[in-house]
Tab-separated table of C-alpha atoms and ligand atoms in Angstrom:
chain	number	residue	atom	x	y	z
A	1	MET	CA	-4.955	13.864	26.493
A	2	GLU	CA	-7.176	10.787	26.503
A	3	THR	CA	-10.046	10.530	24.077
A	4	GLU	CA	-12.907	8.101	23.766
A	5	TYR	CA	-13.648	6.621	20.353
A	6	ASP	CA	-16.149	4.027	19.204
A	7	LEU	CA	-13.803	2.692	16.558
A	8	THR	CA	-10.092	3.055	15.957
A	9	ILE	CA	-8.818	2.070	12.538
A	10	ILE	CA	-5.121	1.149	12.659
A	11	GLY	CA	-3.543	1.601	9.221
A	12	GLY	CA	-4.383	4.335	6.711
A	13	GLY	CA	-4.007	2.402	3.471
A	14	PRO	CA	-6.877	2.389	0.963
A	15	VAL	CA	-8.788	-0.211	2.983
A	16	GLY	CA	-8.357	1.586	6.332
A	17	MET	CA	-9.372	4.887	4.707
A	18	PHE	CA	-12.563	3.400	3.296
A	19	ALA	CA	-13.304	1.731	6.663
A	20	ALA	CA	-12.925	5.125	8.396
A	21	PHE	CA	-15.382	6.723	5.950
A	22	TYR	CA	-17.842	3.868	6.391
A	23	ALA	CA	-17.551	4.065	10.184
A	24	GLY	CA	-18.339	7.783	9.927
A	25	MET	CA	-21.421	6.942	7.906
A	26	ARG	CA	-22.518	4.564	10.663
A	27	ASN	CA	-22.316	7.500	13.081
A	28	ALA	CA	-19.283	6.122	14.900
A	29	LYS	CA	-16.788	8.375	16.623
A	30	VAL	CA	-13.692	7.268	14.774
A	31	GLN	CA	-9.955	7.818	14.634
A	32	LEU	CA	-7.552	6.637	11.936
A	33	LEU	CA	-3.924	5.983	12.918
A	34	GLU	CA	-1.240	5.727	10.230
A	35	SER	CA	2.464	5.159	10.766
A	36	LEU	CA	3.668	6.899	7.576
A	37	PRO	CA	3.558	10.685	7.072
A	38	GLU	CA	0.906	10.261	4.328
A	39	LEU	CA	-2.267	8.227	3.989
A	40	GLY	CA	-2.733	5.769	1.125
A	41	GLY	CA	-0.636	2.758	2.143
A	42	GLN	CA	1.070	0.810	-0.613
A	43	VAL	CA	-0.791	2.755	-3.293
A	44	GLN	CA	0.600	6.124	-2.237
A	45	ALA	CA	4.017	4.922	-1.105
A	46	LEU	CA	4.852	2.397	-3.808
A	47	TYR	CA	2.879	3.126	-6.966
A	48	PRO	CA	1.283	6.585	-6.976
A	49	GLU	CA	1.798	6.937	-10.744
A	50	LYS	CA	0.570	3.472	-11.731
A	51	MET	CA	-2.822	3.038	-13.374
A	52	ILE	CA	-5.155	0.734	-11.443
A	53	HIS	CA	-7.747	-1.015	-13.583
A	54	ASP	CA	-9.683	-3.162	-11.114
A	55	ILE	CA	-11.432	-0.646	-8.865
A	56	ALA	CA	-15.212	-0.914	-9.274
A	57	GLY	CA	-16.616	2.111	-11.069
A	58	TYR	CA	-13.227	3.339	-12.319
A	59	PRO	CA	-12.142	1.818	-15.665
A	60	ALA	CA	-8.672	3.231	-14.919
A	61	ILE	CA	-7.430	5.424	-12.100
A	62	LYS	CA	-3.931	6.516	-11.076
A	63	GLY	CA	-2.864	5.360	-7.607
A	64	ARG	CA	-2.417	8.933	-6.437
A	65	GLU	CA	-5.894	9.898	-7.689
A	66	LEU	CA	-7.545	6.939	-5.939
A	67	VAL	CA	-5.984	8.007	-2.622
A	68	LYS	CA	-7.152	11.583	-3.232
A	69	GLN	CA	-10.703	10.387	-3.863
A	70	LEU	CA	-10.645	8.247	-0.720
A	71	ALA	CA	-9.417	11.242	1.307
A	72	THR	CA	-12.216	13.411	-0.117
A	73	GLN	CA	-14.781	10.728	0.701
A	74	MET	CA	-13.422	10.500	4.263
A	75	GLN	CA	-13.750	14.247	4.754
A	76	THR	CA	-17.550	13.823	4.641
A	77	PHE	CA	-17.347	12.956	8.333
A	78	PRO	CA	-15.345	14.367	11.258
A	79	ILE	CA	-12.734	11.610	11.427
A	80	ASP	CA	-9.681	12.150	13.638
A	81	VAL	CA	-6.720	11.359	11.395
A	82	HIS	CA	-3.252	10.956	12.907
A	83	THR	CA	-0.298	10.301	10.610
A	84	LYS	CA	3.239	9.479	11.833
A	85	SER	CA	1.375	7.505	14.501
A	86	ALA	CA	2.544	3.903	14.429
A	87	VAL	CA	0.629	1.933	17.022
A	88	THR	CA	3.148	0.446	19.421
A	89	ASN	CA	0.787	-1.141	21.937
A	90	VAL	CA	-2.805	-2.171	22.509
A	91	THR	CA	-4.098	-3.200	25.925
A	92	GLY	CA	-7.525	-3.616	27.523
A	93	GLU	CA	-10.628	-5.275	26.187
A	94	MET	CA	-13.741	-4.644	24.150
A	95	GLY	CA	-15.439	-1.501	25.453
A	96	ASP	CA	-12.149	0.083	26.546
A	97	PHE	CA	-9.011	-0.653	24.591
A	98	THR	CA	-6.007	1.568	25.309
A	99	ILE	CA	-3.951	2.406	22.242
A	100	THR	CA	-0.439	3.843	22.435
A	101	THR	CA	1.329	5.346	19.450
A	102	VAL	CA	5.023	5.889	18.819
A	103	ASP	CA	4.822	9.571	19.866
A	104	GLY	CA	3.488	8.541	23.286
A	105	ARG	CA	-0.128	9.553	22.583
A	106	VAL	CA	-2.624	7.373	24.447
A	107	SER	CA	-6.238	7.035	23.349
A	108	HIS	CA	-9.178	4.855	24.283
A	109	SER	CA	-11.465	3.033	21.905
A	110	LYS	CA	-14.411	0.681	22.356
A	111	ALA	CA	-13.384	-1.434	19.370
A	112	ILE	CA	-10.545	-1.658	16.862
A	113	ILE	CA	-10.189	-2.470	13.192
A	114	VAL	CA	-6.673	-3.501	12.166
A	115	ALA	CA	-5.887	-2.518	8.573
A	116	THR	CA	-2.108	-2.572	8.703
A	117	GLY	CA	-1.607	-4.351	5.381
A	118	THR	CA	1.390	-6.611	5.426
A	119	GLY	CA	2.958	-4.241	7.960
A	120	ALA	CA	5.682	-1.704	7.527
A	121	PHE	CA	6.949	-2.393	4.023
A	122	GLU	CA	10.092	-1.512	2.155
A	123	PRO	CA	11.440	-2.335	-1.293
A	124	ARG	CA	13.891	-5.204	-1.756
A	125	LYS	CA	17.132	-3.337	-2.427
A	126	LEU	CA	19.709	-3.769	-5.173
A	127	ALA	CA	22.502	-5.878	-3.651
A	128	VAL	CA	25.401	-4.148	-5.397
A	129	PRO	CA	28.247	-2.507	-3.424
A	130	GLY	CA	27.880	1.261	-3.137
A	131	ALA	CA	24.363	1.329	-4.676
A	132	GLU	CA	22.911	3.187	-1.672
A	133	GLN	CA	24.875	6.390	-2.514
A	134	PHE	CA	22.750	6.827	-5.673
A	135	GLU	CA	19.407	6.266	-3.937
A	136	ASP	CA	16.741	8.913	-4.581
A	137	GLN	CA	19.121	10.706	-6.966
A	138	GLN	CA	19.487	8.266	-9.868
A	139	LEU	CA	18.491	4.964	-8.266
A	140	PHE	CA	14.809	4.620	-7.462
A	141	TYR	CA	12.659	1.863	-5.976
A	142	HIS	CA	9.382	3.488	-6.966
A	143	ILE	CA	8.307	6.274	-9.273
A	144	PRO	CA	7.220	9.272	-7.235
A	145	SER	CA	6.592	11.449	-10.298
A	146	LEU	CA	6.785	10.501	-13.969
A	147	ALA	CA	7.767	14.057	-14.893
A	148	ASP	CA	11.154	13.533	-13.195
A	149	PHE	CA	12.069	11.037	-15.930
A	150	LYS	CA	11.206	13.290	-18.871
A	151	ASP	CA	13.732	12.888	-21.716
A	152	ARG	CA	16.009	10.646	-19.613
A	153	THR	CA	17.443	7.240	-20.423
A	154	VAL	CA	16.191	4.729	-17.886
A	155	LEU	CA	16.908	1.097	-17.097
A	156	VAL	CA	14.236	-0.814	-15.178
A	157	ALA	CA	15.448	-3.942	-13.373
A	158	GLY	CA	12.889	-6.651	-12.552
A	159	GLY	CA	10.631	-9.194	-14.188
A	160	GLY	CA	7.228	-8.992	-12.492
A	161	ASP	CA	4.053	-7.092	-13.343
A	162	SER	CA	5.176	-3.984	-11.474
A	163	ALA	CA	8.524	-3.831	-13.294
A	164	ILE	CA	6.787	-4.097	-16.677
A	165	ASP	CA	4.167	-1.548	-15.578
A	166	MET	CA	6.969	0.839	-14.666
A	167	ALA	CA	8.771	0.348	-17.991
A	168	LEU	CA	5.530	0.934	-19.927
A	169	MET	CA	4.648	3.971	-17.825
A	170	LEU	CA	8.073	5.487	-18.480
A	171	GLU	CA	8.111	4.703	-22.209
A	172	PRO	CA	6.111	7.731	-23.424
A	173	VAL	CA	7.920	10.132	-21.063
A	174	ALA	CA	11.553	9.002	-21.060
A	175	LYS	CA	13.983	9.306	-23.970
A	176	GLN	CA	14.690	5.580	-23.966
A	177	VAL	CA	13.713	2.715	-21.657
A	178	THR	CA	15.403	-0.663	-21.189
A	179	ILE	CA	14.063	-3.465	-19.020
A	180	MET	CA	16.498	-6.020	-17.642
A	181	HIS	CA	15.550	-9.326	-16.022
A	182	ARG	CA	17.599	-12.225	-14.711
A	183	ARG	CA	15.469	-14.808	-16.525
A	184	ASN	CA	14.456	-15.088	-20.173
A	185	GLN	CA	10.783	-15.448	-19.147
A	186	PHE	CA	8.995	-12.594	-17.383
A	187	ARG	CA	6.872	-13.433	-14.332
A	188	ALA	CA	4.252	-10.870	-15.346
A	189	MET	CA	0.788	-11.555	-16.747
A	190	GLU	CA	0.660	-12.441	-20.451
A	191	HIS	CA	-1.207	-9.256	-21.290
A	192	SER	CA	1.576	-7.118	-19.761
A	193	VAL	CA	4.270	-9.100	-21.579
A	194	ASP	CA	2.384	-8.634	-24.889
A	195	LEU	CA	2.213	-4.880	-24.268
A	196	LEU	CA	5.936	-4.877	-23.512
A	197	LYS	CA	6.742	-6.709	-26.746
A	198	ALA	CA	4.658	-4.230	-28.724
A	199	SER	CA	6.402	-1.249	-27.085
A	200	SER	CA	9.689	0.484	-27.882
A	201	VAL	CA	11.207	-0.738	-24.586
A	202	THR	CA	14.508	-2.594	-25.116
A	203	VAL	CA	14.530	-6.003	-23.383
A	204	LYS	CA	17.781	-7.410	-21.911
A	205	THR	CA	17.669	-10.964	-20.509
A	206	PRO	CA	19.042	-12.967	-18.710
A	207	PHE	CA	21.239	-10.382	-17.024
A	208	LEU	CA	22.016	-9.137	-13.509
A	209	ILE	CA	23.596	-5.839	-12.450
A	210	LYS	CA	27.020	-6.485	-10.933
A	211	THR	CA	28.518	-3.012	-10.512
A	212	ILE	CA	27.277	0.554	-10.578
A	213	GLU	CA	29.419	3.664	-10.970
A	214	ARG	CA	28.885	7.319	-11.844
A	215	LEU	CA	30.565	8.466	-15.062
A	216	ASP	CA	32.139	11.894	-15.564
A	217	ASN	CA	29.113	12.979	-17.619
A	218	GLY	CA	26.840	12.230	-14.626
A	219	GLN	CA	25.306	9.059	-16.080
A	220	LEU	CA	25.368	5.712	-14.287
A	221	ASP	CA	27.571	2.991	-15.732
A	222	LEU	CA	25.928	-0.373	-15.087
A	223	MET	CA	27.962	-3.525	-15.612
A	224	MET	CA	25.572	-6.368	-16.418
A	225	LYS	CA	26.596	-10.000	-16.318
A	226	GLU	CA	24.810	-12.790	-18.148
A	227	VAL	CA	23.192	-15.263	-15.747
A	228	ARG	CA	24.784	-18.727	-16.158
A	229	GLY	CA	27.014	-17.281	-18.878
A	230	ASP	CA	30.182	-15.243	-19.238
A	231	ALA	CA	28.975	-12.277	-21.260
A	232	GLU	CA	29.449	-8.872	-19.635
A	233	GLU	CA	27.989	-5.645	-20.963
A	234	HIS	CA	28.155	-2.023	-19.900
A	235	VAL	CA	25.209	0.280	-20.297
A	236	ALA	CA	25.150	3.998	-19.462
A	237	VAL	CA	21.821	5.433	-18.297
A	238	ASP	CA	20.581	8.577	-16.576
A	239	ASP	CA	18.449	6.653	-14.080
A	240	LEU	CA	18.020	3.147	-12.713
A	241	VAL	CA	14.636	1.956	-11.416
A	242	VAL	CA	14.754	-1.301	-9.455
A	243	ASN	CA	11.625	-3.347	-8.873
A	244	TYR	CA	12.594	-6.548	-7.079
A	245	GLY	CA	9.446	-6.687	-4.939
A	246	PHE	CA	8.872	-5.685	-1.341
A	247	ILE	CA	9.670	-7.017	2.106
A	248	ALA	CA	6.905	-6.549	4.643
A	249	ASP	CA	7.276	-6.629	8.387
A	250	ASN	CA	4.369	-7.155	10.758
A	251	LYS	CA	6.522	-7.500	13.865
A	252	ALA	CA	5.007	-4.378	15.462
A	253	LEU	CA	1.651	-6.142	15.846
A	254	GLN	CA	3.203	-9.090	17.597
A	255	ALA	CA	4.639	-6.746	20.229
A	256	TRP	CA	1.191	-5.481	21.291
A	257	GLN	CA	0.010	-6.774	24.658
A	258	VAL	CA	-3.358	-7.622	23.113
A	259	THR	CA	-2.751	-9.062	19.687
A	260	PRO	CA	-4.917	-11.263	17.453
A	261	SER	CA	-3.732	-14.716	16.379
A	262	MET	CA	-1.826	-14.913	13.138
A	263	ALA	CA	-0.929	-17.498	10.523
A	264	HIS	CA	2.079	-16.885	8.289
A	265	HIS	CA	2.282	-13.266	9.571
A	266	LEU	CA	-1.346	-12.560	8.629
A	267	ILE	CA	-4.262	-12.118	11.040
A	268	THR	CA	-6.803	-14.929	10.928
A	269	VAL	CA	-10.422	-13.742	10.718
A	270	ASN	CA	-13.855	-15.292	10.318
A	271	SER	CA	-16.464	-14.301	7.720
A	272	GLU	CA	-17.439	-11.251	9.825
A	273	MET	CA	-13.787	-10.126	9.864
A	274	ASN	CA	-13.585	-10.866	13.609
A	275	THR	CA	-10.221	-11.868	15.034
A	276	ASP	CA	-9.983	-14.131	18.069
A	277	VAL	CA	-9.866	-11.016	20.324
A	278	PRO	CA	-13.424	-9.806	20.996
A	279	GLY	CA	-13.778	-6.205	19.775
A	280	ILE	CA	-10.880	-6.385	17.326
A	281	ALA	CA	-11.655	-6.951	13.657
A	282	ALA	CA	-9.116	-6.957	10.838
A	283	ILE	CA	-9.376	-6.248	7.109
A	284	GLY	CA	-7.402	-5.776	3.892
A	285	ASP	CA	-3.943	-7.162	3.183
A	286	ALA	CA	-3.427	-7.720	6.924
A	287	VAL	CA	-5.757	-10.726	7.008
A	288	THR	CA	-6.046	-14.267	5.810
A	289	PHE	CA	-9.106	-16.447	5.333
A	290	THR	CA	-10.027	-19.130	2.831
A	291	GLY	CA	-10.264	-17.495	-0.569
A	292	LYS	CA	-8.730	-14.162	0.536
A	293	LEU	CA	-7.522	-12.005	-2.357
A	294	GLY	CA	-4.833	-9.354	-1.805
A	295	LEU	CA	-6.719	-6.755	-3.807
A	296	ILE	CA	-8.036	-3.304	-2.995
A	297	ALA	CA	-11.505	-4.320	-4.201
A	298	SER	CA	-11.611	-7.247	-1.744
A	299	GLY	CA	-10.498	-5.011	1.142
A	300	PHE	CA	-13.187	-2.463	0.261
A	301	GLY	CA	-15.761	-5.248	0.647
A	302	GLU	CA	-14.354	-6.340	3.996
A	303	ALA	CA	-14.502	-2.828	5.526
A	304	PRO	CA	-18.326	-2.500	5.806
A	305	ASN	CA	-18.471	-6.059	7.139
A	306	ALA	CA	-16.090	-5.215	9.975
A	307	VAL	CA	-17.637	-1.823	10.795
A	308	ASN	CA	-21.225	-3.075	10.771
A	309	GLN	CA	-20.650	-6.110	12.942
A	310	LEU	CA	-18.628	-4.121	15.512
A	311	MET	CA	-21.232	-1.347	15.609
A	312	MET	CA	-23.973	-3.948	16.141
A	313	GLN	CA	-21.995	-5.384	19.060
A	314	LEU	CA	-21.357	-1.927	20.561
A	315	TYR	CA	-24.846	-0.556	19.950
A	316	PRO	CA	-27.277	-3.499	19.655
A	317	GLU	CA	-30.218	-1.120	20.064
A	318	ARG	CA	-29.356	0.715	16.833
A	319	ARG	CA	-30.847	-0.502	13.581
A	320	SER	CA	-28.807	-2.845	11.394
A	321	PRO	CA	-27.076	-1.327	8.368
A	322	LEU	CA	-29.111	0.704	5.958
A	323	HIS	CA	-28.326	1.820	2.462
A	324	SER	CA	-25.973	4.781	2.147
A	325	THR	CA	-28.696	7.209	1.063
A	326	THR	CA	-30.656	6.646	4.264
A	327	LEU	CA	-27.514	6.778	6.403
A	328	PHE	CA	-26.462	10.081	4.819
A	329	GLU	CA	-29.908	11.607	5.358
A	330	LYS	CA	-29.909	10.440	9.003
A	331	ARG	CA	-26.417	11.843	9.535
A	332	THR	CA	-27.195	15.217	7.941
A	333	HIS	CA	-30.377	15.477	10.006
A	334	GLN	CA	-28.411	14.831	13.239
A	335	GLN	CA	-25.716	17.366	12.355
A	336	ALA	CA	-28.271	20.123	11.534
B	401	FAD	C1	3.376	-2.576	-7.013
B	401	FAD	C2	1.994	-2.979	-6.582
B	401	FAD	C3	0.948	-2.906	-7.476
B	401	FAD	C4	-0.363	-3.265	-7.070
B	401	FAD	N1	-1.381	-3.168	-7.975
B	401	FAD	C5	-2.650	-3.455	-7.569
B	401	FAD	C6	-3.753	-3.323	-8.473
B	401	FAD	O1	-3.585	-2.961	-9.648
B	401	FAD	N2	-5.009	-3.605	-8.010
B	401	FAD	C7	-5.248	-4.026	-6.710
B	401	FAD	O2	-6.396	-4.241	-6.339
B	401	FAD	N3	-4.213	-4.151	-5.846
B	401	FAD	C8	-2.940	-3.892	-6.235
B	401	FAD	N4	-1.890	-4.034	-5.352
B	401	FAD	C9	-2.209	-4.510	-3.990
B	401	FAD	C10	-2.818	-3.365	-3.152
B	401	FAD	O3	-1.946	-2.234	-3.153
B	401	FAD	C11	-3.075	-3.851	-1.742
B	401	FAD	O4	-3.989	-4.927	-1.799
B	401	FAD	C12	-3.662	-2.708	-0.893
B	401	FAD	O5	-2.756	-1.635	-0.773
B	401	FAD	C13	-4.039	-3.232	0.498
B	401	FAD	O6	-4.546	-2.138	1.207
B	401	FAD	P1	-4.498	-2.111	2.798
B	401	FAD	O7	-5.103	-0.807	3.191
B	401	FAD	O8	-5.067	-3.377	3.342
B	401	FAD	O9	-2.938	-2.181	3.175
B	401	FAD	P2	-1.732	-1.191	2.828
B	401	FAD	O10	-1.931	-0.497	1.548
B	401	FAD	O11	-0.514	-2.025	3.008
B	401	FAD	O12	-1.808	-0.101	3.976
B	401	FAD	C14	-1.559	-0.464	5.310
B	401	FAD	C15	-1.137	0.777	6.062
B	401	FAD	O13	-1.001	0.472	7.446
B	401	FAD	C16	0.105	1.192	7.970
B	401	FAD	N5	0.597	0.507	9.165
B	401	FAD	C17	1.286	-0.669	9.248
B	401	FAD	N6	1.559	-0.951	10.536
B	401	FAD	C18	1.047	0.077	11.283
B	401	FAD	C19	1.015	0.364	12.682
B	401	FAD	N7	1.546	-0.448	13.601
B	401	FAD	N8	0.397	1.513	13.087
B	401	FAD	C20	-0.165	2.379	12.183
B	401	FAD	N9	-0.144	2.139	10.859
B	401	FAD	C21	0.433	1.008	10.414
B	401	FAD	C22	1.128	1.149	6.828
B	401	FAD	O14	2.063	2.219	6.949
B	401	FAD	C23	0.217	1.325	5.614
B	401	FAD	O15	0.072	2.677	5.236
B	401	FAD	C24	-0.595	-3.709	-5.729
B	401	FAD	C25	0.470	-3.792	-4.823
B	401	FAD	C26	1.751	-3.431	-5.227
B	401	FAD	C27	2.886	-3.520	-4.241
């Protein structure tokens, strides 16, 4: 069935979710299309248990909780949300874009906001023979629930902020936590490294995992080899958490018939978040412009910019953006 929308937001990460809410507040008929089964983007998929400290108004909020709050905020307006709906093609032009999703659904939208982040993302895997057989049982690439690690011995592999965050998150829950990195210096921010040093987490550097096997008692036997050295050590742990970063893939966008120009796999936008395709704006981690920051806070700022300028193009007769209080009152009045 074909449907007419004012705005279609492609990508249901935190930035796309906020854009959908904001579009609702501007009285737009809006749909949100997300390829994964759940909304929340990287926050939900990669670090639901991590504390985020740089969201305005929240001194600290868990990833999962932020996504929940965004979903609640979105429910203020009747937004059509479709998960498991990767956009496979966009055709047409401003005023009538045709959007096709992986399940064959076709919809029509006057304008589009691309909020696909860095594309479909997946963790960089542990390159050790046979490692895949332990995945999601004792080998994890993210921490879905801290409670699963209660009273377990855990080794975290990685040297960036996220790896240290994971080790520190696990410390109060797990029986014992070790962090292993291939260099003596961690890549993480000084503050995180200081917290690590002050914690009970055991630090093993410079080592790399060479083999992984399951012992008779159910634990994993990890053989670690010293980098640029000969030392080999075995460590037995209940669980292994690997944080070697993520590989993102934005190829799907390049396959669309109508696709904005990109630089280094990111969509180039101007200060109004316009791409070079009239009627298509882009926001969040998907975009690049001078001074762009890959932060949730920056994406939240870009969303109203994109929505407002598209709505002004679609409905020039409507008043320019008002403050949220006035927009809410107007909306409630219209719905009554
Ligand atoms: C481990 C880690 C820790 C981080 N910590 C912080 C932090 O503390 N503070 C901070 O501000 N930022 C942090 N970030 C960065 C932050 O998560 C990103 O800036 C933010 O998620 C960007 O939001 P987004 O909505 O633009 O993109 P994403 O979160 O990437 O969401 C994009 C969504 O689009 C969907 N999508 C992709 N292609 C399609 C398609 N063709 N059709 C439909 N849907 C599609 C994807 O499935 C995804 O759900 C962290 C990132 C990581 C990896």
